[in-house]
Coordinates of C-alpha atoms and ligand atoms in Angstrom, one line a residue:
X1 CA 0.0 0.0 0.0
X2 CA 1.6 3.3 -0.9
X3 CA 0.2 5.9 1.3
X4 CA 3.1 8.7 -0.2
X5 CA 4.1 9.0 -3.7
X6 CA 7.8 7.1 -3.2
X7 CA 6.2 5.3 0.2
X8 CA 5.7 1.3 0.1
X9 CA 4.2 -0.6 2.7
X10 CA 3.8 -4.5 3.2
X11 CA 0.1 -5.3 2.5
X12 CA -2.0 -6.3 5.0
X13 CA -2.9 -9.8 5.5
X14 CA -6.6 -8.8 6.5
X15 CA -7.4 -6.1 3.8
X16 CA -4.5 -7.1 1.2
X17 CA -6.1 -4.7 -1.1
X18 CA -6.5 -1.6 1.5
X19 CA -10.2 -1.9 0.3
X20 CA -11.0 0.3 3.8
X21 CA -9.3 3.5 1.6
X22 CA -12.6 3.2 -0.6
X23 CA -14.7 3.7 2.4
X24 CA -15.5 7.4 4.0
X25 CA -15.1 8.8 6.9
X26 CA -18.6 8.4 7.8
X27 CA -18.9 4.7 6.6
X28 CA -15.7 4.1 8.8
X29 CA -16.8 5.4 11.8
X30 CA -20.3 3.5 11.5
X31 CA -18.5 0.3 10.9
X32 CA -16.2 0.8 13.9
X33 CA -19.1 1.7 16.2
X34 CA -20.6 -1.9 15.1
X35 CA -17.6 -3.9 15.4
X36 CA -16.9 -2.2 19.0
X37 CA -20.6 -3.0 19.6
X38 CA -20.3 -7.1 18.2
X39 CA -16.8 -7.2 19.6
X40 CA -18.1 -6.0 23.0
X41 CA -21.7 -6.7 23.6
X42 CA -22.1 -10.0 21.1
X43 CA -19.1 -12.4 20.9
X44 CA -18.7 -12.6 24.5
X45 CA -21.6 -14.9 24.6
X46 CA -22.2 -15.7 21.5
X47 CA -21.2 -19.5 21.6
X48 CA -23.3 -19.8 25.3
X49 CA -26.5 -18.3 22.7
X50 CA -25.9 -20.8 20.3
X51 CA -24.9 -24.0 22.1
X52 CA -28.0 -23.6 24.3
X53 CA -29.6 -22.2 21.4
X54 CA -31.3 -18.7 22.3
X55 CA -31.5 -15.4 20.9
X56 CA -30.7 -12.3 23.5
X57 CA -34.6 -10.7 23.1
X58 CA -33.4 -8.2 25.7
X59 CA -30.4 -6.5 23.4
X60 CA -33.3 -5.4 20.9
X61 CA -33.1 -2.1 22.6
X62 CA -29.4 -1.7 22.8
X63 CA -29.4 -2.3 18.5
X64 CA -32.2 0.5 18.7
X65 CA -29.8 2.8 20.3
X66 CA -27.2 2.3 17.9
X67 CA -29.6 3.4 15.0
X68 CA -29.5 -0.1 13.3
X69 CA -32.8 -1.1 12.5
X70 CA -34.2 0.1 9.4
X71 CA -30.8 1.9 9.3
X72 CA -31.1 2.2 5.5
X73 CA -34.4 4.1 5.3
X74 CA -35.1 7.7 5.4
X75 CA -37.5 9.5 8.0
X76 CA -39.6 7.7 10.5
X77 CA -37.0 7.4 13.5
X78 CA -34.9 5.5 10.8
X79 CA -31.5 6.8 10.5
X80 CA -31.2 7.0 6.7
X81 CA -27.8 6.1 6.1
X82 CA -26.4 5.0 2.5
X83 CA -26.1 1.5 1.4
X84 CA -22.8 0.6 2.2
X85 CA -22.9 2.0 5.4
X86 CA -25.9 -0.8 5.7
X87 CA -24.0 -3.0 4.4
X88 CA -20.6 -2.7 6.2
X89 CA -23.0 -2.8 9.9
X90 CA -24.4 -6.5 8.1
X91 CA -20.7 -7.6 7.5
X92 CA -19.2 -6.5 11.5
X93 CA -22.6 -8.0 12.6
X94 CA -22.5 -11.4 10.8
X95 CA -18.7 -11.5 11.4
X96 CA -19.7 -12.1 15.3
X97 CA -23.0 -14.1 14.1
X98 CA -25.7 -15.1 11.2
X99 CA -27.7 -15.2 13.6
X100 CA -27.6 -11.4 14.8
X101 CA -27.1 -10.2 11.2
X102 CA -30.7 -12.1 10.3
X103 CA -32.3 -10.8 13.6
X104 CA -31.2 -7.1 12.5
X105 CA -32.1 -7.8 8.2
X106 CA -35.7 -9.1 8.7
X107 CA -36.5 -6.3 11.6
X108 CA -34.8 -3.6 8.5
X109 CA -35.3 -5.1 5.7
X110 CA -38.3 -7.6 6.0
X111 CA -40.6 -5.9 8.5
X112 CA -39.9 -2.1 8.3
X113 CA -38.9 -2.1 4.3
X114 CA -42.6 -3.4 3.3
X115 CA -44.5 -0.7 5.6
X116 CA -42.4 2.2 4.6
X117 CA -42.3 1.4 1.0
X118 CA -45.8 -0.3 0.9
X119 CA -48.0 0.9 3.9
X120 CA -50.3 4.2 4.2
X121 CA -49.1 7.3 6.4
X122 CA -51.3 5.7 9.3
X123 CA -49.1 2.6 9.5
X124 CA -45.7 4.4 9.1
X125 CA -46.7 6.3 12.0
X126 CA -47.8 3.7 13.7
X127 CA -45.0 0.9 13.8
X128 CA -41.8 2.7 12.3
X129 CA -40.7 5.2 14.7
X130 CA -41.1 1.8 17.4
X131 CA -39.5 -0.5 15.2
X132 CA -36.9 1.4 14.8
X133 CA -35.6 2.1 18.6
X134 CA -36.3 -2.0 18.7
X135 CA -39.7 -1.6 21.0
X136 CA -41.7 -3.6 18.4
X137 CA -40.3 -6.1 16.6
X138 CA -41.6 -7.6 13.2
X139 CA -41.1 -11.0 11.3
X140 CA -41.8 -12.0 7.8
X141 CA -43.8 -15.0 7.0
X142 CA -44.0 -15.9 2.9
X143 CA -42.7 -19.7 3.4
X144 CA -45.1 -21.9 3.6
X145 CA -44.5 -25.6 4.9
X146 CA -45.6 -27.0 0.8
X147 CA -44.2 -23.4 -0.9
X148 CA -40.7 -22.7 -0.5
X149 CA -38.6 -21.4 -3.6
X150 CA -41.7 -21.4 -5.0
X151 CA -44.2 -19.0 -2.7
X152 CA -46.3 -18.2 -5.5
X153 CA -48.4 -21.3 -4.7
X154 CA -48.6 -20.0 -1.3
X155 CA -52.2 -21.6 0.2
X156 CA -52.3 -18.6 3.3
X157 CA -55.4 -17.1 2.3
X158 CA -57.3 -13.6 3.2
X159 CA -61.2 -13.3 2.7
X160 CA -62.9 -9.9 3.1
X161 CA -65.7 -9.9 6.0
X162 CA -67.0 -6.9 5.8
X163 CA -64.3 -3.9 6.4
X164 CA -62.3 -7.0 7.8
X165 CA -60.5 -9.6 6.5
X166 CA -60.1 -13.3 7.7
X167 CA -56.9 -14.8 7.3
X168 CA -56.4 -18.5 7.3
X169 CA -53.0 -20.6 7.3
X170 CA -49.7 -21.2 8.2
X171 CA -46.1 -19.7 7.6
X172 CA -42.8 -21.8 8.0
X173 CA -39.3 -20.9 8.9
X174 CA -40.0 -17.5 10.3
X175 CA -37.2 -16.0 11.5
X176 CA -38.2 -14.2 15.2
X177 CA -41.7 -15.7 14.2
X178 CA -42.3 -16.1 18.2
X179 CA -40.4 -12.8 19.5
X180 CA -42.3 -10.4 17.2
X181 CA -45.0 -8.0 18.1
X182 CA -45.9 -7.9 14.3
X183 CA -45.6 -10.1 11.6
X184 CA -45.9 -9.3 8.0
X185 CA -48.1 -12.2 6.6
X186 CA -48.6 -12.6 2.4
X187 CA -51.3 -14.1 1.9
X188 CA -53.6 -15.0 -1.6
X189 CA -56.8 -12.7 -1.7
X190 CA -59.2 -12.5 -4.3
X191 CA -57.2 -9.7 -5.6
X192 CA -54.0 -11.1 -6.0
X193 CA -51.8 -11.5 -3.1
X194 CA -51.7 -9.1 -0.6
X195 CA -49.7 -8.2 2.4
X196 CA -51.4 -7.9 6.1
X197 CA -49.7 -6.5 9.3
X198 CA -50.7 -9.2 12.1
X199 CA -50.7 -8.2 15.6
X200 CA -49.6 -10.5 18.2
X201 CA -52.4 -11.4 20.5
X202 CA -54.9 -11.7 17.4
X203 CA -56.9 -14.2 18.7
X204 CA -56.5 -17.3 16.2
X205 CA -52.7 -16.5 15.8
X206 CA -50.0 -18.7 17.2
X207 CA -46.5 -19.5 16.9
X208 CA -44.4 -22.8 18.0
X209 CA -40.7 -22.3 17.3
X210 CA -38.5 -25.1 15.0
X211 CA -36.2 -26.9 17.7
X212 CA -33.4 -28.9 17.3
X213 CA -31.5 -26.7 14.4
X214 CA -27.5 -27.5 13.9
X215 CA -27.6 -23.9 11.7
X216 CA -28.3 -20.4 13.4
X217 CA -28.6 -21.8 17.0
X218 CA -29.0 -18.3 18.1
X219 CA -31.7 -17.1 16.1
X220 CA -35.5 -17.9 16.9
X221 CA -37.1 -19.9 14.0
X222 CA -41.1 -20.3 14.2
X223 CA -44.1 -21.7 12.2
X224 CA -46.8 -19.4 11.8
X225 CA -50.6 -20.5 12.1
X226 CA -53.5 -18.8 11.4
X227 CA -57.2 -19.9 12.4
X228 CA -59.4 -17.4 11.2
X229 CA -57.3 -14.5 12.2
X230 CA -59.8 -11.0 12.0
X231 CA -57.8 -8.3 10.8
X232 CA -59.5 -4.7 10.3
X233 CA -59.1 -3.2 6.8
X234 CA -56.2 -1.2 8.1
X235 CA -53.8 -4.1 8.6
X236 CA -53.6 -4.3 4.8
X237 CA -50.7 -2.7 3.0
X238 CA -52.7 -0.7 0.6
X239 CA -49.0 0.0 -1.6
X240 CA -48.5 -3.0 -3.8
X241 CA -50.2 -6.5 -4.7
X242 CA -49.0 -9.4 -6.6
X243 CA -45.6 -11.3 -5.4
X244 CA -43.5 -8.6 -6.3
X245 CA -44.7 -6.6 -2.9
X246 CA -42.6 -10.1 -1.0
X247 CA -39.6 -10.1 -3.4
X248 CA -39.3 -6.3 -3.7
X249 CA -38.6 -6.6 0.0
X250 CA -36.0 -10.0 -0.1
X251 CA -34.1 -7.4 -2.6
X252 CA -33.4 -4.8 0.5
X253 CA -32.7 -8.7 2.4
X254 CA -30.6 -10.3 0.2
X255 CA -28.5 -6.8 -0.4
X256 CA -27.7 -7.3 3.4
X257 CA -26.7 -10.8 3.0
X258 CA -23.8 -9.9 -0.1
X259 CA -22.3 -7.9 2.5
X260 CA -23.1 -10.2 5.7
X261 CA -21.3 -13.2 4.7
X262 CA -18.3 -11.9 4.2
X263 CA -17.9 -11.0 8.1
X264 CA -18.3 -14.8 8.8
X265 CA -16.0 -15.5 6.0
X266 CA -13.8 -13.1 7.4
X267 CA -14.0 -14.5 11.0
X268 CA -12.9 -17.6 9.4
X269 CA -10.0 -16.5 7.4
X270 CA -8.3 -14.3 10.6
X271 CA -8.7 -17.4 13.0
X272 CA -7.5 -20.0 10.2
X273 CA -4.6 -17.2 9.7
X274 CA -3.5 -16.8 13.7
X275 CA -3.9 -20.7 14.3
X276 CA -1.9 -21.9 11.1
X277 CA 0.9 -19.3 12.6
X278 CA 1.4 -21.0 16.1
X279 CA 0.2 -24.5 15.6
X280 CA 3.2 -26.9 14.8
X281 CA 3.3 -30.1 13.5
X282 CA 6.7 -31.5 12.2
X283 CA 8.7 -29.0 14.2
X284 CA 7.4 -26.2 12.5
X285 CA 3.9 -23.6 12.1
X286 CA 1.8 -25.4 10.1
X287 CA 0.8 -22.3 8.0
X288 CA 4.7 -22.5 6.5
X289 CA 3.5 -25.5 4.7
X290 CA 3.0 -24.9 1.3
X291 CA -0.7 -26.5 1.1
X292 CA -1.8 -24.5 3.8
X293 CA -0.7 -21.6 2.7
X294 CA -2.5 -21.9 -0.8
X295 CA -5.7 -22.4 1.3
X296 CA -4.9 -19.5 3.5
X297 CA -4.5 -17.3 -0.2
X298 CA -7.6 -18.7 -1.5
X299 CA -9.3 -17.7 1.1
X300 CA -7.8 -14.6 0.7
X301 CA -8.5 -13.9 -2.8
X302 CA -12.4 -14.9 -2.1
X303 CA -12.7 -12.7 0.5
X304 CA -11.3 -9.8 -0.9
X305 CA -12.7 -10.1 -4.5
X306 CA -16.1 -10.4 -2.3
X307 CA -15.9 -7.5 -0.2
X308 CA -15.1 -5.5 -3.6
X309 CA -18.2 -7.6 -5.1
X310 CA -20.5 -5.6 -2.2
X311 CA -18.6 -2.7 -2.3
X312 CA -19.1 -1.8 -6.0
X313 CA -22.9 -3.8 -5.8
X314 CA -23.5 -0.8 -2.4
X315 CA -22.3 2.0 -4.8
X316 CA -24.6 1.1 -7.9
X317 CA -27.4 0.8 -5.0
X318 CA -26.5 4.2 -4.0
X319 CA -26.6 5.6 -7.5
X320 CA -30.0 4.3 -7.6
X321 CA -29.0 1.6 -10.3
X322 CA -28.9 -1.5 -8.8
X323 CA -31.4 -4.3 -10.1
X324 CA -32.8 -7.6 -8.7
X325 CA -30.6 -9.4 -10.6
X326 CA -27.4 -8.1 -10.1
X327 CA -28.8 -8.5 -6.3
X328 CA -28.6 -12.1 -7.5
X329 CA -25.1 -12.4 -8.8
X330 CA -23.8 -11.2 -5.3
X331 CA -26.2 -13.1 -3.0
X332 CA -25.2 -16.3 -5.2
X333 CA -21.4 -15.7 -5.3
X334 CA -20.6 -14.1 -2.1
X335 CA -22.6 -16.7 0.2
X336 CA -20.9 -20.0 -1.8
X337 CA -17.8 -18.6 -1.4
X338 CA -18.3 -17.5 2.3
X339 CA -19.1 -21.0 3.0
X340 CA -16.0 -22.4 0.9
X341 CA -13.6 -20.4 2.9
X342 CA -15.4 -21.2 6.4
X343 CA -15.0 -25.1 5.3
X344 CA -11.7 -24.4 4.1
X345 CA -10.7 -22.7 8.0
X346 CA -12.4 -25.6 9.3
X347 CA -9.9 -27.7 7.9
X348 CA -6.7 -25.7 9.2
X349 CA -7.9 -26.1 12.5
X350 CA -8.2 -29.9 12.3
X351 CA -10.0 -31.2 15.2
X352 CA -10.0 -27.8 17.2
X353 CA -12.1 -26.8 14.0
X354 CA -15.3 -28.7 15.1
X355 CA -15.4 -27.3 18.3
X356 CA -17.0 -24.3 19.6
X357 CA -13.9 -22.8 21.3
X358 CA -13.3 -21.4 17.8
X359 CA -16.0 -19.3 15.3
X360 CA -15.3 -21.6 12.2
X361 CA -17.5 -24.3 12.7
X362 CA -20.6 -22.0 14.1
X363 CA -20.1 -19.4 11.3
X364 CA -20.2 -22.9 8.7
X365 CA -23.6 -24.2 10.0
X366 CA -24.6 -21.0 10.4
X367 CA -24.1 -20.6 6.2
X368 CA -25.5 -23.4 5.7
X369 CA -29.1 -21.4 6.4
X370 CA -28.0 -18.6 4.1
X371 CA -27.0 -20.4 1.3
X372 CA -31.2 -21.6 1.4
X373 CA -32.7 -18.9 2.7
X374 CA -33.4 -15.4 0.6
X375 CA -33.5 -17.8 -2.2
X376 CA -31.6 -20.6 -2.8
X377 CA -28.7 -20.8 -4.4
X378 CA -30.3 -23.0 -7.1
X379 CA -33.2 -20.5 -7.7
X380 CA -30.3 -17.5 -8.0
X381 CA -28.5 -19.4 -10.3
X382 CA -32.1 -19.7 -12.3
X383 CA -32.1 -15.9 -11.9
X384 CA -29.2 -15.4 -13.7
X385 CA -29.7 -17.9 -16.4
X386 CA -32.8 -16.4 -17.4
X387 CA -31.4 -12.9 -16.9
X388 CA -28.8 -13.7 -19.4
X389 CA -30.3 -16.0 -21.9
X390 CA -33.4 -14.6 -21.4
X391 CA -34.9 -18.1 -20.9
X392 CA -37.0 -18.8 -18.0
X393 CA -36.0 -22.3 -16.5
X394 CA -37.9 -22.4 -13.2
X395 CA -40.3 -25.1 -14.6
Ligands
TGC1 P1 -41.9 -13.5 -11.4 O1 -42.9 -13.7 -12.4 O2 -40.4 -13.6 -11.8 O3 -42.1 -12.1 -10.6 C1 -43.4 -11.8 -10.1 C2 -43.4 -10.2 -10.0 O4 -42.4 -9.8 -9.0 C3 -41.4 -8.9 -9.7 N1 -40.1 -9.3 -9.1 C4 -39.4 -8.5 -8.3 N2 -39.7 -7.3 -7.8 C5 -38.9 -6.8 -6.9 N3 -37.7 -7.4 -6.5 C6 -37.4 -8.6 -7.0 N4 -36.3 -9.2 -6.6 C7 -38.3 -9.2 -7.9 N5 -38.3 -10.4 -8.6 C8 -39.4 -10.4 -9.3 C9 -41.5 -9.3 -11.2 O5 -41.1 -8.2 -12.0 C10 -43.0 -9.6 -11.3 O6 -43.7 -8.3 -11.3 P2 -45.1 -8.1 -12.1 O7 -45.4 -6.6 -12.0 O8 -44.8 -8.5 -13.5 O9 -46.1 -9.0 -11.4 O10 -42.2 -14.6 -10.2 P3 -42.1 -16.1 -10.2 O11 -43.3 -16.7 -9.6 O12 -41.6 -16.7 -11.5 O13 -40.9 -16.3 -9.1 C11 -39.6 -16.1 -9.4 C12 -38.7 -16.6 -8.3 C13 -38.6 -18.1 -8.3 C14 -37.3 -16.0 -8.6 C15 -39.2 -16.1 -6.9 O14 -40.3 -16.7 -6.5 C16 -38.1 -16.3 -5.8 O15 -37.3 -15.4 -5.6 N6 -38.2 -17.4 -5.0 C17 -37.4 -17.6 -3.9 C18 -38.2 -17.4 -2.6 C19 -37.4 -16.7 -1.5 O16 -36.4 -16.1 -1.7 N7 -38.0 -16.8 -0.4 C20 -37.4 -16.1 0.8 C21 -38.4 -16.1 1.9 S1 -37.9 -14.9 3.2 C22 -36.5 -15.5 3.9 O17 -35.9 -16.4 3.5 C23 -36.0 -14.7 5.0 S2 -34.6 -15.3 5.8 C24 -34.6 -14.1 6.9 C25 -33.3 -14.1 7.7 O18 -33.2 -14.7 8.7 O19 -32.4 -13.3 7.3
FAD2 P1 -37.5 -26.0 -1.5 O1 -38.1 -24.9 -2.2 O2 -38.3 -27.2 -1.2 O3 -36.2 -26.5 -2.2 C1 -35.5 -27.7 -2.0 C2 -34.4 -27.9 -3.0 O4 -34.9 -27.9 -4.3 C3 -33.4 -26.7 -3.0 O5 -32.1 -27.1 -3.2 C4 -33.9 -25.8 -4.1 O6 -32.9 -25.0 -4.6 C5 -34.3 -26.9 -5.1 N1 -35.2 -26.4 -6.1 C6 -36.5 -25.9 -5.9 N2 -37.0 -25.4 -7.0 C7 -36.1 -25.6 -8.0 C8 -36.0 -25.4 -9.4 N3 -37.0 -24.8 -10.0 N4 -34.9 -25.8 -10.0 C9 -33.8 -26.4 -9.4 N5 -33.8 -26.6 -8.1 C10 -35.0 -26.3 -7.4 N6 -38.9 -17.7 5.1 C11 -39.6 -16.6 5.4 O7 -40.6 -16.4 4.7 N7 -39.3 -15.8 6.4 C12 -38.2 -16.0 7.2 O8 -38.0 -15.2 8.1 C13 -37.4 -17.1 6.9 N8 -36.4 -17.4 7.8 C14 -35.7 -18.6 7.6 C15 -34.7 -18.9 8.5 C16 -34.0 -20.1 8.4 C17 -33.0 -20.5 9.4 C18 -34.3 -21.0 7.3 C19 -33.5 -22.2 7.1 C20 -35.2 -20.6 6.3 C21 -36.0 -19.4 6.5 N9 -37.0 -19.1 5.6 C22 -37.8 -18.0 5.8 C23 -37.4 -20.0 4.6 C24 -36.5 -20.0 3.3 O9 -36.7 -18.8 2.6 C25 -36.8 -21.2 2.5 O10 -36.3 -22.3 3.2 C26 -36.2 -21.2 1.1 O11 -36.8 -20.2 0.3 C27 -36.2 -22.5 0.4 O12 -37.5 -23.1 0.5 P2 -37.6 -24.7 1.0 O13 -36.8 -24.8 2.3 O14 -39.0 -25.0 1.1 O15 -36.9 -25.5 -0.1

């Protein structure tokens, strides 16, 4: 790195392409204040959350404070930052734990994104301002149990009765599904499908978390069921119908992820890094053996070609230019290679690597989530196909 015409410097092992020069002031200081914040208040207990598998409820407050929900929307309590400010906060929140970045995407990006970009000026008013200090918290339910990649076939159903509607069904996978004073429901009306704000406490509504996960252990996953939920004619999102009010919202979502993974995958990396340097085997560190130290440089490369992947995708979303599909292309890259290089760490810490005295193999099963959820990494891959051969090849 030259930082004065005639100067050279070594590069860095952790940002071998001084990719933090490309950042501002501003973007600096925010991602500080949320690595200080993950270093401080989330990896300290992070591996207690996930081997007993809970999700700190309580800290939803403390992530208010620090402006981070809905931090990428404008008015409303939200504090209207740019996209890769978003983005960098994902990456130093994911680098503790998936877990935590999903909890702090679907409260942003999931719940928040469809009323301020869908709802009326009642419902902005309403929840926003609370969502964003973290006194209500919202889920997302558009998985159904028999509609997955496929939600278009969704069976939740709304019927109008009277001003109200009825809402029958269930929703699977819900991330904070049992934690959330709201959920976001999509359901099939006789207008297309719609999207409802569901109150907890409806009576008819219930929600029975998913137990026994190997993959974000500290991150509440719930079923949804609704038994003839009555919901007044205000719960509806007046804003948009049709499935694109859902995927319009996994876009904010999956933008979070691009940048996300590449905190785990750079957990990964620095620990593989440190342990290859003072483990020895054969009377010397094992990261002076030339295998390891093409995986250490693979990783490397990866990581770094990423973080410029969710850089330059942050910048075109800033200018405003920034489509689903190209959403796509980093969702599909940066997660598969997030979860190559975690596997790869893995392997450098040889039996230590499937414990949970070290990140690698909690950040791995943790990936394992991401590279299904927000779309699979089959149903990206169709994205791109048809967005290049302009073929559709879903069915
Ligand atoms: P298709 O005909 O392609 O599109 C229907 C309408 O939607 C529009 N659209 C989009 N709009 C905004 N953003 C996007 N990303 C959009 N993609 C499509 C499209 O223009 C169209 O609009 P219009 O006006 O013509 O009606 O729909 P399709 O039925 O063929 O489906 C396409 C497909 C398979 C790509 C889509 O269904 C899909 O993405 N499936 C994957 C499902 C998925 O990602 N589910 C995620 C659930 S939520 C979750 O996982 C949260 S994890 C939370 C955490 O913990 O972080
Ligand atoms: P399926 O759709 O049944 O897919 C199974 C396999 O078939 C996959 O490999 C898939 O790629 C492949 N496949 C499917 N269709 C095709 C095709 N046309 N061509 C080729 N291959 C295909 N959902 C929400 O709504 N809200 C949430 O908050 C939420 N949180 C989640 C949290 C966790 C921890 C997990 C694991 C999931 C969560 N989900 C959530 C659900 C998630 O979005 C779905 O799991 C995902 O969309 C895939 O659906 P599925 O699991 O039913 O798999």
């Amino acid at each position: 790195m030259t930082d004065k015409p005639g100067e050279s410097k070594q590069p860095h092992a952790t940002d071998f392409l001084d990719i933090d020069r490309l950042l501002s002031d501003e973007e600096r200081m925010l991602r500080d204040t949320v690595r200080r914040f993950a270093t401080e208040r989330v990896m300290p207990d992070i591996e207690k959350w996930f081997e007993n598998a809970e999700f700190p409820r309580a800290m939803a407050s403390e992530v208010g404070e620090l402006g981070l929900f809905g931090m990428h929307l404008e008015g409303y309590g939200c504090a209207g930052v740019g996209a890769v400010s978003y983005g960098l906060a994902c990456m130093e929140l994911e680098a503790a734990d998936s877990g935590f970045r999903s909890f702090v995407s679907v409260q942003g990006s999931l719940a928040m994104y469809p009323i301020w970009a869908h709802g009326s000026k009642e419902q902005k008013e309403r929840w926003l301002p609370r969502m964003a200090t973290g006194e209500v918290l919202g889920c997302f339910g558009l998985t159904e149990p028999d509609f997955g990649s496929d939600p278009s076939g969704m069976r939740t159903h709304a019927r109008r009765d009277g001003d109200d509607w009825i809402l029958n069904g269930s929703k699977m996978w819900i991330t904070s599904g049992s934690i959330a004073d709201i959920a976001i429901v999509w359901a099939q009306t006789d207008e297309g499908i719609r999207g409802f704000i569901l109150e907890r406490g409806t009576p008819g509504f219930s929600a029975r978390d998913v137990h026994r996960k190997l993959s974000l252990r500290a991150s509440v996953t719930s079923e949804l069921a609704f038994d003839d939920c009555r919901l007044p004619s205000s719960s509806m999102l007046p804003g948009v119908r049709g499935l694109k009010g859902p995927l319009s919202c996994l876009a904010e979502a999956r933008f979070g992820i691009l940048w996300g993974t590449m905190g785990a995958a750079r957990s990964c990396y620095e620990c593989a890094l440190d342990y290859s340097k003072s483990r020895i085997q054969f009377g010397k560190p094992i990261g002076g053996f030339q295998l390891t130290q093409e995986k250490l440089v693979n990783m490397m490369l990866e990581l770094d070609k990423g973080t410029l992947l969710a850089l330059h995708l942050g910048r075109m979303k800033e200018e405003g230019r920034l489509t689903p599909e190209q959403v796509s292309f980093g969702k599909l890259n940066n997660v598969r290679e997030a979860l190559k290089i975690c596997r790869e760490a893995r392997t450098i810490l040889g039996a230590n690597g499937i414990t949970l005295e070290y990140p690698v193999i909690r950040h791995m099963n943790n990936l394992e989530s991401v590279l299904t959820y927000e779309g699979t990494s089959e149903i990206h891959t169709l994205i791109l196909g048809q967005a290049i051969t302009g073929l559709k090849a879903f069915v």
